[in-house]
CSV table of C-alpha atoms in Angstrom, one decimal:
chain,number,residue,atom,x,y,z
N,1289,GLY,CA,-37.7,29.8,139.3
N,1290,GLN,CA,-41.4,28.9,138.6
N,1291,ASN,CA,-42.9,29.5,135.2
N,1292,ILE,CA,-45.8,29.5,133.4
N,1293,ASP,CA,-46.4,29.7,129.7
N,1294,GLN,CA,-48.9,30.3,127.5
N,1295,PRO,CA,-49.9,32.2,124.4
N,1296,THR,CA,-50.2,35.7,124.7
N,1297,GLU,CA,-53.4,35.7,122.3
N,1298,MET,CA,-55.4,33.3,120.2
N,1299,THR,CA,-58.1,34.4,117.6
N,1300,ALA,CA,-60.9,31.8,116.5
N,1301,THR,CA,-64.2,31.5,114.6
N,1302,GLU,CA,-67.6,31.7,116.2
N,1303,GLY,CA,-68.6,28.0,116.8
N,1304,ALA,CA,-65.4,26.3,116.1
N,1305,ILE,CA,-62.8,24.8,118.4
N,1306,VAL,CA,-59.9,26.1,120.2
N,1307,GLN,CA,-57.2,24.9,122.3
N,1308,ILE,CA,-55.4,26.8,124.7
N,1309,ASN,CA,-52.0,25.7,125.5
N,1310,CYS,CA,-50.3,26.0,129.4
N,1311,THR,CA,-46.7,25.0,130.4
N,1312,TYR,CA,-45.5,24.9,133.4
N,1313,GLN,CA,-42.6,24.6,136.1
N,1314,THR,CA,-43.0,25.0,139.3
N,1315,SER,CA,-41.5,23.6,142.8
N,1316,GLY,CA,-44.2,21.0,143.3
N,1317,PHE,CA,-47.5,20.3,142.0
N,1318,ASN,CA,-50.7,20.7,143.8
N,1319,GLY,CA,-53.3,20.7,140.8
N,1320,LEU,CA,-53.8,23.0,138.0
N,1321,PHE,CA,-57.1,25.6,137.4
N,1322,TRP,CA,-58.1,27.3,134.4
N,1323,TYR,CA,-60.1,30.5,135.2
N,1324,GLN,CA,-61.9,32.7,132.6
N,1325,GLN,CA,-61.3,36.5,133.2
N,1326,HIS,CA,-63.6,39.1,130.9
N,1327,ALA,CA,-61.9,42.6,131.1
N,1328,GLY,CA,-62.7,44.6,133.9
N,1329,GLU,CA,-63.9,41.5,135.7
N,1330,ALA,CA,-62.4,39.0,138.3
N,1331,PRO,CA,-61.2,35.3,137.3
N,1332,THR,CA,-63.9,32.6,137.3
N,1333,PHE,CA,-62.9,29.1,137.7
N,1334,LEU,CA,-63.5,26.9,134.8
N,1335,SER,CA,-61.6,23.6,135.6
N,1336,TYR,CA,-59.5,22.0,138.2
N,1337,ASN,CA,-57.0,19.0,137.2
N,1338,VAL,CA,-54.8,17.3,139.5
N,1339,LEU,CA,-54.4,13.9,137.8
N,1340,ASP,CA,-53.3,13.0,134.1
N,1341,GLY,CA,-56.1,12.9,132.1
N,1342,LEU,CA,-58.9,14.6,130.4
N,1343,GLU,CA,-61.8,16.5,132.7
N,1344,GLU,CA,-64.9,16.8,130.7
N,1345,LYS,CA,-67.2,20.0,131.9
N,1346,GLY,CA,-70.0,20.9,129.0
N,1347,ARG,CA,-68.2,23.0,126.0
N,1348,PHE,CA,-64.9,23.3,128.2
N,1349,SER,CA,-62.6,20.6,128.5
N,1350,SER,CA,-59.4,20.4,130.4
N,1351,PHE,CA,-56.2,18.1,130.3
N,1352,LEU,CA,-53.2,17.6,132.2
N,1353,SER,CA,-49.9,15.8,131.2
N,1354,ARG,CA,-47.8,15.8,134.8
N,1355,SER,CA,-44.8,14.2,133.4
N,1356,LYS,CA,-44.8,16.8,130.9
N,1357,GLY,CA,-45.7,19.4,132.8
N,1358,TYR,CA,-48.3,20.4,129.9
N,1359,SER,CA,-52.1,21.3,130.2
N,1360,TYR,CA,-55.1,22.6,127.6
N,1361,LEU,CA,-58.2,24.1,127.7
N,1362,LEU,CA,-60.4,23.0,124.8
N,1363,LEU,CA,-63.5,25.2,124.1
N,1364,LYS,CA,-66.0,23.4,121.7
N,1365,GLU,CA,-69.2,25.3,119.8
N,1366,LEU,CA,-67.3,28.8,120.5
N,1367,GLN,CA,-69.9,31.6,121.4
N,1368,MET,CA,-69.0,35.4,121.0
N,1369,LYS,CA,-69.6,35.4,124.7
N,1370,ASP,CA,-65.9,33.4,124.9
N,1371,SER,CA,-63.9,36.3,124.3
N,1372,ALA,CA,-62.0,36.7,127.1
N,1373,SER,CA,-58.8,35.9,128.7
N,1374,TYR,CA,-57.8,32.7,129.8
N,1375,LEU,CA,-55.7,32.0,132.6
N,1376,CYS,CA,-53.8,29.0,133.6
N,1377,ALA,CA,-52.5,28.5,137.4
N,1378,VAL,CA,-50.6,25.9,139.1
N,1379,ARG,CA,-50.6,25.3,143.0
N,1380,ASP,CA,-47.0,24.6,143.9
N,1381,SER,CA,-45.7,22.5,146.9
N,1382,ASN,CA,-47.2,25.3,149.5
N,1383,TYR,CA,-50.4,25.6,147.7
N,1384,GLN,CA,-49.5,29.0,146.6
N,1385,LEU,CA,-51.5,29.6,143.0
N,1386,ILE,CA,-48.9,30.4,140.6
N,1387,TRP,CA,-50.1,31.9,137.5
N,1388,GLY,CA,-49.9,32.4,133.6
N,1389,ALA,CA,-50.1,36.0,132.4
N,1390,GLY,CA,-53.5,34.7,130.7
N,1391,THR,CA,-54.3,34.1,127.0
N,1392,LYS,CA,-56.6,36.5,125.1
N,1393,LEU,CA,-59.1,34.6,123.4
N,1394,ILE,CA,-60.7,37.0,120.5
N,1395,ILE,CA,-63.9,35.3,118.8
N,1396,LYS,CA,-64.8,36.2,115.4
N,1397,PRO,CA,-68.0,35.9,113.7
H,209,GLY,CA,-72.4,28.6,146.2
H,210,ALA,CA,-69.6,30.3,147.3
H,211,VAL,CA,-69.7,34.1,147.2
H,212,VAL,CA,-66.9,36.6,147.8
H,213,SER,CA,-68.2,40.1,148.2
H,214,GLN,CA,-66.1,43.4,147.6
H,215,HIS,CA,-66.2,46.5,148.4
H,216,PRO,CA,-66.1,49.0,147.1
H,217,SER,CA,-66.3,48.2,143.8
H,218,ARG,CA,-64.6,51.5,142.1
H,219,VAL,CA,-62.9,54.2,144.1
H,220,ILE,CA,-61.3,57.3,143.4
H,221,CYS,CA,-59.4,59.4,145.9
H,222,LYS,CA,-56.8,61.8,146.0
H,223,SER,CA,-53.0,61.3,146.2
H,224,GLY,CA,-51.9,60.6,149.7
H,225,THR,CA,-54.8,59.5,151.4
H,226,SER,CA,-55.8,56.0,152.9
H,227,VAL,CA,-58.4,53.7,151.1
H,228,LYS,CA,-60.3,50.6,152.6
H,229,ILE,CA,-61.3,47.6,150.8
H,230,GLU,CA,-63.2,44.7,152.5
H,231,CYS,CA,-63.6,41.3,151.3
H,232,ARG,CA,-66.3,39.1,152.7
H,233,SER,CA,-67.0,35.5,152.0
H,234,LEU,CA,-71.0,35.5,152.1
H,235,ASP,CA,-71.8,31.9,152.3
H,236,PHE,CA,-68.7,29.9,153.6
H,237,GLN,CA,-65.8,30.4,156.3
H,238,ALA,CA,-62.3,31.7,154.8
H,239,THR,CA,-59.4,30.6,157.1
H,240,THR,CA,-57.3,31.7,154.4
H,241,MET,CA,-57.7,35.0,152.3
H,242,PHE,CA,-55.4,36.3,149.1
H,243,TRP,CA,-55.2,39.6,148.1
H,244,TYR,CA,-53.9,40.0,144.4
H,245,ARG,CA,-53.2,43.0,142.1
H,246,GLN,CA,-53.6,43.4,138.6
H,247,PHE,CA,-52.1,46.0,136.3
H,248,PRO,CA,-53.8,46.3,132.7
H,249,LYS,CA,-53.3,43.4,130.4
H,250,LYS,CA,-50.9,41.9,132.9
H,251,SER,CA,-51.5,38.7,135.0
H,252,LEU,CA,-53.0,38.9,138.4
H,253,MET,CA,-50.0,39.3,141.1
H,254,LEU,CA,-50.3,37.7,144.5
H,255,MET,CA,-49.7,41.0,146.8
H,256,ALA,CA,-50.2,38.7,150.3
H,257,THR,CA,-51.8,35.8,152.1
H,258,SER,CA,-54.0,36.6,155.1
H,259,ASN,CA,-54.9,34.0,157.5
H,260,GLU,CA,-57.4,34.7,160.3
H,261,GLY,CA,-56.3,36.0,163.6
H,262,SER,CA,-52.7,36.4,162.3
H,263,LYS,CA,-50.2,38.4,160.5
H,264,ALA,CA,-50.7,38.4,156.8
H,265,THR,CA,-47.5,37.0,154.7
H,266,TYR,CA,-46.3,39.1,151.9
H,267,GLU,CA,-45.0,38.4,149.0
H,268,GLN,CA,-41.2,40.2,147.8
H,269,GLY,CA,-41.5,43.2,146.6
H,270,VAL,CA,-44.8,44.3,148.5
H,271,GLU,CA,-44.9,46.9,151.3
H,272,LYS,CA,-46.2,46.1,154.3
H,273,ASP,CA,-46.6,48.8,155.6
H,274,LYS,CA,-47.7,50.6,152.8
H,275,PHE,CA,-50.7,48.0,152.1
H,276,LEU,CA,-52.1,47.1,155.4
H,277,ILE,CA,-54.0,43.5,155.8
H,278,ASN,CA,-56.3,42.8,158.6
H,279,HIS,CA,-58.4,39.3,158.7
H,280,ALA,CA,-60.3,40.0,161.9
H,281,SER,CA,-62.5,37.1,161.4
H,282,LEU,CA,-63.6,33.6,159.1
H,283,THR,CA,-65.4,35.9,156.7
H,284,LEU,CA,-64.1,39.4,156.6
H,285,SER,CA,-60.3,40.6,155.3
H,286,THR,CA,-59.6,44.0,154.4
H,287,LEU,CA,-56.7,46.0,152.7
H,288,THR,CA,-55.6,49.3,153.3
H,289,VAL,CA,-53.9,51.0,150.9
H,290,THR,CA,-51.8,53.8,152.8
H,291,SER,CA,-50.7,57.2,151.6
H,292,ALA,CA,-52.1,56.2,147.9
H,293,HIS,CA,-50.6,57.4,145.1
H,294,PRO,CA,-50.8,57.0,140.8
H,295,GLU,CA,-48.4,54.3,141.2
H,296,ASP,CA,-51.0,52.2,143.0
H,297,ASN,CA,-53.6,52.7,140.6
H,298,SER,CA,-54.8,49.2,139.7
H,299,PHE,CA,-57.3,46.3,140.3
H,300,TYR,CA,-57.5,44.8,143.5
H,301,ILE,CA,-59.3,41.5,143.8
H,302,CYS,CA,-59.5,39.2,146.8
H,303,SER,CA,-60.1,35.4,147.0
H,304,ALA,CA,-61.0,33.0,149.8
H,305,ARG,CA,-60.4,29.5,150.0
H,306,LYS,CA,-63.2,27.3,150.8
H,307,THR,CA,-61.1,24.7,153.1
H,308,SER,CA,-64.1,22.0,152.2
H,309,GLY,CA,-64.3,20.1,149.6
H,310,ASP,CA,-62.0,18.1,147.2
H,311,TYR,CA,-59.4,20.4,146.0
H,312,ASN,CA,-59.7,23.7,148.2
H,313,GLU,CA,-60.3,26.0,145.4
H,314,GLN,CA,-60.2,29.8,145.6
H,315,PHE,CA,-63.0,31.7,144.8
H,316,PHE,CA,-62.3,35.4,143.5
H,317,GLY,CA,-64.2,38.4,144.7
H,318,PRO,CA,-65.3,41.1,141.8
H,319,GLY,CA,-62.6,43.3,142.3
H,320,THR,CA,-62.0,47.0,143.3
H,321,ARG,CA,-60.7,49.5,140.8
H,322,LEU,CA,-58.4,52.0,142.3
H,323,THR,CA,-58.1,55.2,140.7
H,324,VAL,CA,-55.4,57.9,142.4
H,325,LEU,CA,-55.9,61.5,141.2
């Protein structure tokens, strides 16, 4: 079966750095996405990785290792507004997005 | 940009009635749109994939006669929840795939919160 695993919840301090991990087992791979979702709102796109390595976009970076079926989202200089759920999604061989359950990130002052 | 709108944002209805939700891609054409359902504190669950001008492809366990999808144009898809009941209470989110660009990104609508009394 297809499976995306990420931690259920994480807590971090304002101004710090946090890394959210995602491991996946899917039928085929056509890219990995990270989305941010605030409570009661739709997901918003953060990053996309299809080749191994690190993609940096401002305070957010995303890393992919296809051989390990592993990705992480790195958030630097955390702000209170970063409190949200972070969803990892993998596009499989049928170009369908397979979603993780999301990681709820709690930022404390 | 790529903006997707949904209407209504919130709907409350009586049990047994039908509810229609519209999803529009405002500044791009979307040959493929997706309908998701999200229960509280759960991840997105794909309900169906809608291709313009053809029948939608439903995920296993999703009743196609209950959740009617119409993708009549390249910018509009509708989801009709027929004979809604409290177990249908959920957050319904559509997304549209932009076929141009490097990676065919999906853009999400703001979602529709359905409450069935």
